[in-house]
Amino acid sequence: MTDDRKAIVPVWTLATGDVRVPALVGDEPMTAERLAELRSVLAVLADEPIATLEVHPLPDKLDRSRGIPLDAASPLAEHLSKLITQSARGSSVAATATAAGEGLYRMVVPAKVAAQLGQGIVRPMASKVAAGGIHGVLVNSTGIAAQATFVPVGKAAAAGAVGGAGATAGVAVAGSAAFTVAAPLVLMAVAMGLSANADHKRQQAIEHITELLEQLHEQKLDDERSELDGCRDAIDKATAVLLDQGKLGVSLGLDSAVHAISKALAAADRRLAKWQSALDKLPDGKAVEIGTLNKSFPGVDDHGGTFRTHLELAALAIALKRRVIVLQAVEHAQIDPGNLFENFARALKADQQRLDKLESSIAGVLERLSALELARTSSLLPLMHIGDVDRLLRAANGLHKLGDGVMVNSPTTDVAIEIARNKDGSVVVFPALPA
């Protein structure tokens, strides 16, 4: 979308169950700021999670490789198509915005719901400009105009209620506000966005590990990487089966994949405990020699060191586990189709807490390391060689950079999921990110 101050964007309010809230939406156009306020109020007042869904023109340049494609027959694409078709009948704004058949749909799930889904799934990017600040940039949204006017789409037939792919939905009305009951659409969009987010982190970890191993020539670590990345095939197949509302079977190989991931997480836990113990033994307020640090954190002063490879292996295991947890939550939610979103959130939260704790603890280690002061290696010589000085400076700089972007207790933000819809009804779901 161009930066057109007169751009009109329809926005749906999607409930995951019957809601009872004051009439807040109405039919009047809203600014982006007003829409953000509305989301906050709905998150506080509504008994059930309420998401908002906007539709923008598809940007000219869109990197679809970062998302997960689904064909037009997939439940998510079908639910979205029903919402578009039925909403267009009762809203000229919705009809105009969706007439082309393609668009960029942006679903925002409130922070209160995001907290239920685990804080580590979608983490804001730390800002280097202000201490404690975060970036709120949404990927692939460079074409979305900030000055658009949002028009609520109300009193439209819904895209599918709490009963599954073939169900029809009602509209939960409170005062003059209408909320489309579309639990499956919200559930599937969130599940796919979180899965794509975890897979994007997996790709990043694999790239980093590959680069590090090329320098290390460490066969044991290479085997760890191969075993973990080999889990992707089973996870991808299981994702496809579940989102087509099928049943997971032993032939998919998900059990062996989960076992490999669990082993990698256990290794990460052991390494974390050793790192924490080593840091606890360091003298408070005193500079630490590089050699001493390298005993517990091998290669910490080197970009391609073993310690950094261990960090990336842990990141890979966490990313893969997050995808598995989403799969398990979707499966659990589909067992009880009458209560989709609550089951989904409950199943996610329990296992996510362990991962959040592991990720937060590793971030804490990096923060402590980045704050250390390095000392020259003990020597009888009163002066240091130029090479030693350069090494000390490089090591100190690299150590301090370990803390860049680390957020031990990141704030929970609204979660945004973008869905590119093609003219044939197929969709690409992009990684979930902070709204």
Short mmCIF file of C-alpha atoms in Angstrom, two decimals:
data_model
loop_
_atom_site.label_atom_id
_atom_site.label_comp_id
_atom_site.label_asym_id
_atom_site.label_seq_id
_atom_site.Cartn_x
_atom_site.Cartn_y
_atom_site.Cartn_z
CA MET A 1 0.00 0.00 0.00
CA THR A 2 1.26 3.46 -0.75
CA ASP A 3 1.39 6.08 1.95
CA ASP A 4 -2.11 7.33 1.19
CA ARG A 5 -3.74 9.19 4.05
CA LYS A 6 -7.18 8.40 2.59
CA ALA A 7 -6.64 4.64 2.45
CA ILE A 8 -9.60 2.68 3.85
CA VAL A 9 -8.88 -0.61 5.59
CA PRO A 10 -11.68 -2.92 6.82
CA VAL A 11 -11.10 -4.54 10.19
CA TRP A 12 -12.95 -7.50 11.70
CA THR A 13 -13.19 -8.27 15.41
CA LEU A 14 -12.91 -12.05 15.75
CA ALA A 15 -14.03 -13.69 18.97
CA THR A 16 -13.07 -17.22 20.01
CA GLY A 17 -16.36 -17.72 21.86
CA ASP A 18 -19.50 -15.89 22.98
CA VAL A 19 -18.49 -12.50 24.34
CA ARG A 20 -20.19 -10.01 26.58
CA VAL A 21 -18.61 -6.57 26.44
CA PRO A 22 -19.90 -2.98 26.22
CA ALA A 23 -20.58 -1.61 22.75
CA LEU A 24 -17.13 -0.38 21.77
CA VAL A 25 -16.75 -1.01 18.07
CA GLY A 26 -19.68 0.69 16.39
CA ASP A 27 -19.58 1.55 12.70
CA GLU A 28 -17.45 4.69 12.71
CA PRO A 29 -14.03 4.84 10.98
CA MET A 30 -11.00 4.65 13.26
CA THR A 31 -7.38 5.71 13.19
CA ALA A 32 -4.55 3.25 13.85
CA GLU A 33 -4.19 4.75 17.33
CA ARG A 34 -7.88 4.28 18.07
CA LEU A 35 -7.70 0.68 16.85
CA ALA A 36 -4.77 -0.01 19.19
CA GLU A 37 -6.77 1.44 22.10
CA LEU A 38 -9.74 -0.71 21.15
CA ARG A 39 -7.62 -3.86 21.22
CA SER A 40 -6.39 -3.01 24.72
CA VAL A 41 -9.91 -2.41 26.02
CA LEU A 42 -11.28 -5.59 24.46
CA ALA A 43 -8.44 -7.64 25.96
CA VAL A 44 -9.38 -6.37 29.42
CA LEU A 45 -13.17 -6.52 29.19
CA ALA A 46 -13.89 -9.56 27.04
CA ASP A 47 -14.38 -12.96 28.65
CA GLU A 48 -12.96 -14.70 25.57
CA PRO A 49 -9.89 -13.75 23.50
CA ILE A 50 -10.72 -11.28 20.72
CA ALA A 51 -8.42 -10.81 17.74
CA THR A 52 -8.62 -8.16 15.05
CA LEU A 53 -8.11 -8.85 11.36
CA GLU A 54 -7.22 -6.18 8.79
CA VAL A 55 -6.88 -6.55 5.03
CA HIS A 56 -4.33 -4.51 3.09
CA PRO A 57 -3.35 -4.59 -0.60
CA LEU A 58 -0.61 -7.12 -1.30
CA PRO A 59 2.80 -5.36 -1.43
CA ASP A 60 4.65 -5.54 -4.75
CA LYS A 61 7.67 -7.17 -3.14
CA LEU A 62 6.91 -9.91 -0.66
CA ASP A 63 9.43 -12.54 0.48
CA ARG A 64 7.14 -15.57 0.59
CA SER A 65 10.03 -17.92 1.37
CA ARG A 66 9.85 -16.84 5.02
CA GLY A 67 6.33 -18.17 5.43
CA ILE A 68 4.48 -21.50 5.35
CA PRO A 69 2.28 -22.04 2.25
CA LEU A 70 -1.16 -23.66 2.47
CA ASP A 71 -3.38 -24.48 -0.50
CA ALA A 72 -6.93 -23.24 -0.97
CA ALA A 73 -8.41 -26.50 0.37
CA SER A 74 -6.68 -26.17 3.76
CA PRO A 75 -8.97 -25.36 6.70
CA LEU A 76 -7.25 -22.02 7.38
CA ALA A 77 -7.65 -20.88 3.76
CA GLU A 78 -11.27 -22.09 3.70
CA HIS A 79 -12.18 -20.24 6.90
CA LEU A 80 -10.60 -17.06 5.57
CA SER A 81 -12.45 -17.43 2.25
CA LYS A 82 -15.78 -17.85 4.07
CA LEU A 83 -15.13 -14.73 6.13
CA ILE A 84 -14.32 -12.75 2.98
CA THR A 85 -17.32 -14.00 0.99
CA GLN A 86 -19.91 -13.62 3.71
CA SER A 87 -18.61 -10.27 4.98
CA ALA A 88 -18.65 -8.81 1.48
CA ARG A 89 -22.41 -9.41 1.30
CA GLY A 90 -23.12 -7.03 4.15
CA SER A 91 -20.31 -4.49 3.86
CA SER A 92 -19.43 -2.41 0.81
CA VAL A 93 -16.04 -1.59 2.36
CA ALA A 94 -15.22 -5.27 2.81
CA ALA A 95 -16.50 -6.04 -0.70
CA THR A 96 -14.29 -3.36 -2.25
CA ALA A 97 -11.19 -4.32 -0.26
CA THR A 98 -11.49 -8.03 -1.06
CA ALA A 99 -12.73 -7.76 -4.67
CA ALA A 100 -9.26 -8.46 -6.14
CA GLY A 101 -9.19 -11.85 -4.39
CA GLU A 102 -5.71 -11.28 -3.04
CA GLY A 103 -4.49 -9.27 -0.08
CA LEU A 104 -2.31 -9.13 2.98
CA TYR A 105 -4.36 -10.07 6.04
CA ARG A 106 -2.97 -8.96 9.39
CA MET A 107 -4.32 -10.65 12.53
CA VAL A 108 -3.44 -9.17 15.92
CA VAL A 109 -3.89 -11.28 19.06
CA PRO A 110 -3.87 -9.35 22.38
CA ALA A 111 -0.90 -9.41 24.74
CA LYS A 112 -2.97 -11.14 27.44
CA VAL A 113 -3.45 -14.09 25.10
CA ALA A 114 0.19 -13.95 24.00
CA ALA A 115 1.24 -14.36 27.64
CA GLN A 116 -0.83 -17.56 27.80
CA LEU A 117 0.97 -18.87 24.74
CA GLY A 118 4.42 -18.41 26.30
CA GLN A 119 6.50 -15.23 26.35
CA GLY A 120 9.44 -16.80 24.55
CA ILE A 121 7.54 -17.65 21.37
CA VAL A 122 7.45 -14.09 20.12
CA ARG A 123 10.11 -11.87 21.61
CA PRO A 124 10.50 -8.14 20.86
CA MET A 125 13.85 -7.11 19.41
CA ALA A 126 15.86 -5.03 21.86
CA SER A 127 16.64 -1.48 20.81
CA LYS A 128 20.22 -0.23 20.91
CA VAL A 129 19.02 3.37 20.93
CA ALA A 130 17.36 3.39 24.34
CA ALA A 131 18.03 1.16 27.32
CA GLY A 132 15.13 -1.21 27.81
CA GLY A 133 13.54 -0.09 24.54
CA ILE A 134 12.19 -2.49 21.95
CA HIS A 135 11.53 -2.44 18.22
CA GLY A 136 7.97 -3.08 17.08
CA VAL A 137 8.61 -3.58 13.38
CA LEU A 138 6.40 -6.13 11.65
CA VAL A 139 8.07 -8.14 8.91
CA ASN A 140 6.73 -7.84 5.37
CA SER A 141 4.64 -4.81 6.33
CA THR A 142 6.71 -2.11 4.66
CA GLY A 143 3.87 -1.53 2.25
CA ILE A 144 1.23 -0.94 4.93
CA ALA A 145 0.38 2.71 5.38
CA ALA A 146 0.46 4.03 8.92
CA GLN A 147 -2.11 6.70 8.05
CA ALA A 148 -4.83 4.30 6.90
CA THR A 149 -8.40 4.68 8.18
CA PHE A 150 -9.86 1.49 9.66
CA VAL A 151 -13.55 0.72 9.18
CA PRO A 152 -15.15 -1.96 11.40
CA VAL A 153 -16.89 -4.79 9.56
CA GLY A 154 -19.88 -5.76 11.68
CA LYS A 155 -23.06 -7.81 11.43
CA ALA A 156 -21.53 -10.14 8.87
CA ALA A 157 -22.00 -13.88 8.78
CA ALA A 158 -18.99 -15.53 10.35
CA ALA A 159 -16.24 -17.66 8.89
CA GLY A 160 -16.71 -20.79 10.95
CA ALA A 161 -17.57 -21.22 14.56
CA VAL A 162 -16.28 -23.37 17.34
CA GLY A 163 -17.27 -26.58 15.58
CA GLY A 164 -14.61 -27.19 12.94
CA ALA A 165 -13.97 -26.69 9.25
CA GLY A 166 -17.51 -27.21 8.04
CA ALA A 167 -19.29 -25.31 10.80
CA THR A 168 -21.06 -22.04 10.39
CA ALA A 169 -20.78 -19.35 13.00
CA GLY A 170 -23.01 -16.87 14.65
CA VAL A 171 -22.39 -13.31 15.65
CA ALA A 172 -22.10 -12.48 19.32
CA VAL A 173 -23.80 -9.12 19.73
CA ALA A 174 -23.32 -6.78 22.66
CA GLY A 175 -25.12 -3.48 22.22
CA SER A 176 -24.39 -2.24 18.71
CA ALA A 177 -21.08 -4.10 18.46
CA ALA A 178 -20.87 -7.34 16.51
CA PHE A 179 -18.12 -9.92 17.05
CA THR A 180 -17.60 -12.72 14.57
CA VAL A 181 -17.20 -16.02 16.40
CA ALA A 182 -14.31 -17.62 14.49
CA ALA A 183 -12.30 -19.74 16.89
CA PRO A 184 -10.89 -22.12 14.20
CA LEU A 185 -9.67 -19.21 12.07
CA VAL A 186 -7.91 -17.58 15.03
CA LEU A 187 -6.54 -20.90 16.29
CA MET A 188 -5.11 -21.93 12.93
CA ALA A 189 -3.66 -18.51 12.17
CA VAL A 190 -1.96 -18.37 15.58
CA ALA A 191 -0.70 -21.96 15.27
CA MET A 192 0.74 -21.36 11.80
CA GLY A 193 2.24 -18.00 12.77
CA LEU A 194 3.94 -19.49 15.82
CA SER A 195 5.13 -22.50 13.83
CA ALA A 196 6.55 -20.25 11.10
CA ASN A 197 8.21 -18.10 13.75
CA ALA A 198 9.89 -21.13 15.34
CA ASP A 199 10.99 -22.45 11.94
CA HIS A 200 12.50 -19.07 11.06
CA LYS A 201 14.54 -19.23 14.27
CA ARG A 202 15.55 -22.78 13.35
CA GLN A 203 16.83 -21.58 9.98
CA GLN A 204 18.83 -18.80 11.63
CA ALA A 205 20.36 -21.22 14.15
CA ILE A 206 21.31 -23.70 11.41
CA GLU A 207 23.02 -20.95 9.39
CA HIS A 208 25.02 -19.82 12.43
CA ILE A 209 25.95 -23.38 13.42
CA THR A 210 27.09 -24.22 9.89
CA GLU A 211 29.32 -21.15 9.81
CA LEU A 212 30.79 -21.95 13.22
CA LEU A 213 31.43 -25.63 12.45
CA GLU A 214 33.28 -24.74 9.27
CA GLN A 215 35.85 -23.07 11.50
CA LEU A 216 35.85 -25.67 14.28
CA HIS A 217 35.94 -28.96 12.33
CA GLU A 218 34.26 -30.59 15.34
CA GLN A 219 32.65 -33.90 14.32
CA LYS A 220 30.72 -34.44 17.56
CA LEU A 221 29.02 -31.03 17.34
CA ASP A 222 28.38 -31.59 13.63
CA ASP A 223 26.56 -34.83 14.52
CA GLU A 224 24.44 -32.94 17.06
CA ARG A 225 23.50 -30.41 14.39
CA SER A 226 22.62 -33.11 11.83
CA GLU A 227 20.46 -35.08 14.28
CA LEU A 228 18.51 -31.97 15.26
CA ASP A 229 18.01 -30.61 11.77
CA GLY A 230 16.97 -34.08 10.65
CA CYS A 231 13.85 -33.66 12.82
CA ARG A 232 12.47 -31.01 10.49
CA ASP A 233 11.03 -33.46 7.95
CA ALA A 234 8.86 -35.24 10.53
CA ILE A 235 7.72 -31.93 12.04
CA ASP A 236 6.79 -30.50 8.64
CA LYS A 237 4.74 -33.59 7.77
CA ALA A 238 3.01 -33.57 11.15
CA THR A 239 2.17 -29.87 10.71
CA ALA A 240 0.61 -30.55 7.31
CA VAL A 241 -1.43 -33.49 8.63
CA LEU A 242 -2.77 -31.65 11.66
CA LEU A 243 -3.69 -28.51 9.75
CA ASP A 244 -5.65 -30.73 7.37
CA GLN A 245 -7.40 -32.01 10.52
CA GLY A 246 -5.88 -35.48 10.21
CA LYS A 247 -4.49 -37.76 12.88
CA LEU A 248 -0.82 -38.13 13.72
CA GLY A 249 0.57 -41.63 13.21
CA VAL A 250 3.77 -43.45 14.11
CA SER A 251 4.80 -43.54 10.43
CA LEU A 252 5.45 -39.79 10.47
CA GLY A 253 8.49 -40.28 12.72
CA LEU A 254 7.48 -37.52 15.13
CA ASP A 255 8.24 -39.69 18.18
CA SER A 256 11.89 -40.14 17.18
CA ALA A 257 12.14 -36.43 16.37
CA VAL A 258 10.80 -35.50 19.80
CA HIS A 259 13.32 -37.88 21.41
CA ALA A 260 16.23 -36.23 19.57
CA ILE A 261 15.02 -32.77 20.56
CA SER A 262 14.63 -33.84 24.20
CA LYS A 263 18.22 -35.14 24.21
CA ALA A 264 19.46 -31.83 22.82
CA LEU A 265 17.51 -29.88 25.44
CA ALA A 266 18.98 -32.07 28.19
CA ALA A 267 22.47 -31.29 26.85
CA ALA A 268 21.61 -27.58 26.85
CA ASP A 269 20.46 -27.83 30.47
CA ARG A 270 23.73 -29.52 31.49
CA ARG A 271 25.84 -26.95 29.70
CA LEU A 272 23.82 -24.12 31.20
CA ALA A 273 24.39 -25.46 34.72
CA LYS A 274 28.16 -25.60 34.09
CA TRP A 275 28.18 -22.03 32.73
CA GLN A 276 26.25 -20.71 35.71
CA SER A 277 28.53 -22.55 38.15
CA ALA A 278 31.65 -21.18 36.43
CA LEU A 279 30.33 -17.62 36.60
CA ASP A 280 29.43 -18.02 40.28
CA LYS A 281 33.04 -19.01 41.03
CA LEU A 282 34.53 -15.88 39.48
CA PRO A 283 35.67 -13.24 42.01
CA ASP A 284 33.26 -10.33 42.33
CA GLY A 285 34.40 -6.98 40.98
CA LYS A 286 37.72 -8.30 39.64
CA ALA A 287 39.01 -8.56 36.08
CA VAL A 288 39.17 -12.09 34.65
CA GLU A 289 41.98 -13.48 32.52
CA ILE A 290 41.04 -14.73 29.05
CA GLY A 291 42.68 -18.09 29.75
CA THR A 292 40.60 -18.58 32.88
CA LEU A 293 37.40 -17.74 31.01
CA ASN A 294 38.26 -20.09 28.16
CA LYS A 295 38.46 -23.08 30.49
CA SER A 296 34.73 -22.90 31.17
CA PHE A 297 33.67 -21.11 27.99
CA PRO A 298 35.95 -22.54 25.29
CA GLY A 299 36.41 -20.12 22.44
CA VAL A 300 34.38 -17.36 24.10
CA ASP A 301 36.91 -14.85 22.81
CA ASP A 302 36.64 -16.28 19.28
CA HIS A 303 33.69 -15.80 16.95
CA GLY A 304 33.88 -19.46 15.93
CA GLY A 305 34.40 -20.98 19.36
CA THR A 306 32.84 -24.11 20.85
CA PHE A 307 30.89 -22.06 23.39
CA ARG A 308 29.10 -20.11 20.67
CA THR A 309 28.29 -23.33 18.84
CA HIS A 310 26.76 -24.71 22.03
CA LEU A 311 24.61 -21.55 22.25
CA GLU A 312 23.34 -22.02 18.69
CA LEU A 313 22.64 -25.73 19.27
CA ALA A 314 20.54 -24.76 22.28
CA ALA A 315 18.70 -22.16 20.17
CA LEU A 316 18.04 -24.80 17.50
CA ALA A 317 16.68 -27.31 20.02
CA ILE A 318 14.42 -24.66 21.58
CA ALA A 319 13.08 -23.58 18.18
CA LEU A 320 12.29 -27.16 17.17
CA LYS A 321 10.66 -27.88 20.52
CA ARG A 322 8.45 -24.81 20.14
CA ARG A 323 7.19 -26.17 16.81
CA VAL A 324 6.46 -29.54 18.42
CA ILE A 325 4.57 -27.89 21.29
CA VAL A 326 2.39 -25.99 18.84
CA LEU A 327 1.62 -29.28 17.06
CA GLN A 328 0.72 -30.95 20.33
CA ALA A 329 -1.50 -28.02 21.30
CA VAL A 330 -3.35 -28.09 17.96
CA GLU A 331 -3.89 -31.84 18.28
CA HIS A 332 -5.17 -31.38 21.83
CA ALA A 333 -7.52 -28.58 20.75
CA GLN A 334 -8.95 -30.66 17.91
CA ILE A 335 -9.77 -33.51 20.28
CA ASP A 336 -12.33 -31.20 21.91
CA PRO A 337 -13.64 -29.08 19.00
CA GLY A 338 -16.18 -27.37 21.24
CA ASN A 339 -13.49 -25.52 23.18
CA LEU A 340 -10.69 -24.88 20.71
CA PHE A 341 -8.81 -21.85 21.90
CA GLU A 342 -8.82 -22.50 25.65
CA ASN A 343 -7.43 -26.00 25.15
CA PHE A 344 -4.88 -24.65 22.71
CA ALA A 345 -3.64 -21.98 25.12
CA ARG A 346 -3.62 -24.33 28.10
CA ALA A 347 -1.63 -27.03 26.28
CA LEU A 348 0.88 -24.49 25.03
CA LYS A 349 1.45 -22.73 28.32
CA ALA A 350 2.60 -25.69 30.43
CA ASP A 351 5.45 -26.80 28.17
CA GLN A 352 6.37 -23.30 27.09
CA GLN A 353 7.26 -22.31 30.65
CA ARG A 354 10.22 -24.71 30.73
CA LEU A 355 11.52 -23.40 27.41
CA ASP A 356 11.03 -19.80 28.50
CA LYS A 357 13.02 -20.51 31.66
CA LEU A 358 15.85 -22.18 29.71
CA GLU A 359 16.00 -19.36 27.16
CA SER A 360 15.89 -16.72 29.89
CA SER A 361 18.64 -18.45 31.88
CA ILE A 362 20.92 -18.62 28.82
CA ALA A 363 20.24 -14.93 28.22
CA GLY A 364 21.22 -14.29 31.84
CA VAL A 365 24.56 -16.06 31.29
CA LEU A 366 25.23 -13.91 28.23
CA GLU A 367 24.42 -10.74 30.16
CA ARG A 368 26.80 -11.71 32.96
CA LEU A 369 29.55 -12.56 30.47
CA SER A 370 29.10 -9.30 28.59
CA ALA A 371 29.55 -7.33 31.81
CA LEU A 372 32.89 -8.96 32.73
CA GLU A 373 36.12 -7.01 32.66
CA LEU A 374 39.01 -8.85 31.01
CA ALA A 375 42.57 -8.82 32.35
CA ARG A 376 45.83 -9.56 30.57
CA THR A 377 47.29 -13.03 30.98
CA SER A 378 49.67 -13.30 33.92
CA SER A 379 53.26 -12.69 32.86
CA LEU A 380 56.58 -11.72 34.38
CA LEU A 381 57.00 -9.13 31.65
CA PRO A 382 55.85 -5.63 32.62
CA LEU A 383 54.75 -4.81 29.07
CA MET A 384 52.39 -6.54 26.67
CA HIS A 385 53.19 -7.41 23.06
CA ILE A 386 51.14 -5.68 20.36
CA GLY A 387 49.56 -9.03 19.42
CA ASP A 388 48.44 -9.62 23.01
CA VAL A 389 46.95 -6.13 23.20
CA ASP A 390 45.00 -6.70 19.98
CA ARG A 391 43.74 -10.06 21.21
CA LEU A 392 42.63 -8.56 24.52
CA LEU A 393 40.76 -5.75 22.78
CA ARG A 394 39.07 -8.13 20.33
CA ALA A 395 38.09 -10.47 23.14
CA ALA A 396 36.68 -7.63 25.26
CA ASN A 397 34.70 -6.27 22.32
CA GLY A 398 33.34 -9.72 21.43
CA LEU A 399 32.43 -10.40 25.04
CA HIS A 400 30.48 -7.17 25.38
CA LYS A 401 28.59 -7.90 22.17
CA LEU A 402 27.24 -11.12 23.69
CA GLY A 403 24.74 -8.97 25.58
CA ASP A 404 23.46 -7.16 22.48
CA GLY A 405 19.79 -7.84 21.92
CA VAL A 406 19.45 -9.99 25.03
CA MET A 407 16.18 -9.51 26.92
CA VAL A 408 15.99 -11.63 30.06
CA ASN A 409 12.46 -10.55 31.02
CA SER A 410 10.98 -9.22 27.82
CA PRO A 411 7.58 -7.53 27.98
CA THR A 412 4.64 -9.40 26.49
CA THR A 413 3.28 -7.60 23.46
CA ASP A 414 0.38 -8.09 21.09
CA VAL A 415 1.19 -10.77 18.54
CA ALA A 416 0.74 -10.01 14.84
CA ILE A 417 0.41 -12.67 12.15
CA GLU A 418 0.40 -11.78 8.47
CA ILE A 419 -1.33 -13.96 5.88
CA ALA A 420 -0.82 -13.36 2.16
CA ARG A 421 -3.86 -14.58 0.22
CA ASN A 422 -3.57 -15.34 -3.48
CA LYS A 423 -6.33 -15.05 -6.09
CA ASP A 424 -6.80 -18.83 -6.12
CA GLY A 425 -7.53 -18.82 -2.37
CA SER A 426 -4.19 -20.32 -1.30
CA VAL A 427 -2.33 -18.54 1.51
CA VAL A 428 1.16 -18.04 2.93
CA VAL A 429 1.37 -17.54 6.71
CA PHE A 430 4.37 -15.51 7.88
CA PRO A 431 6.17 -15.79 11.24
CA ALA A 432 4.34 -14.29 14.20
CA LEU A 433 6.01 -11.16 15.53
CA PRO A 434 5.35 -8.41 18.09
CA ALA A 435 2.64 -6.07 16.82
#
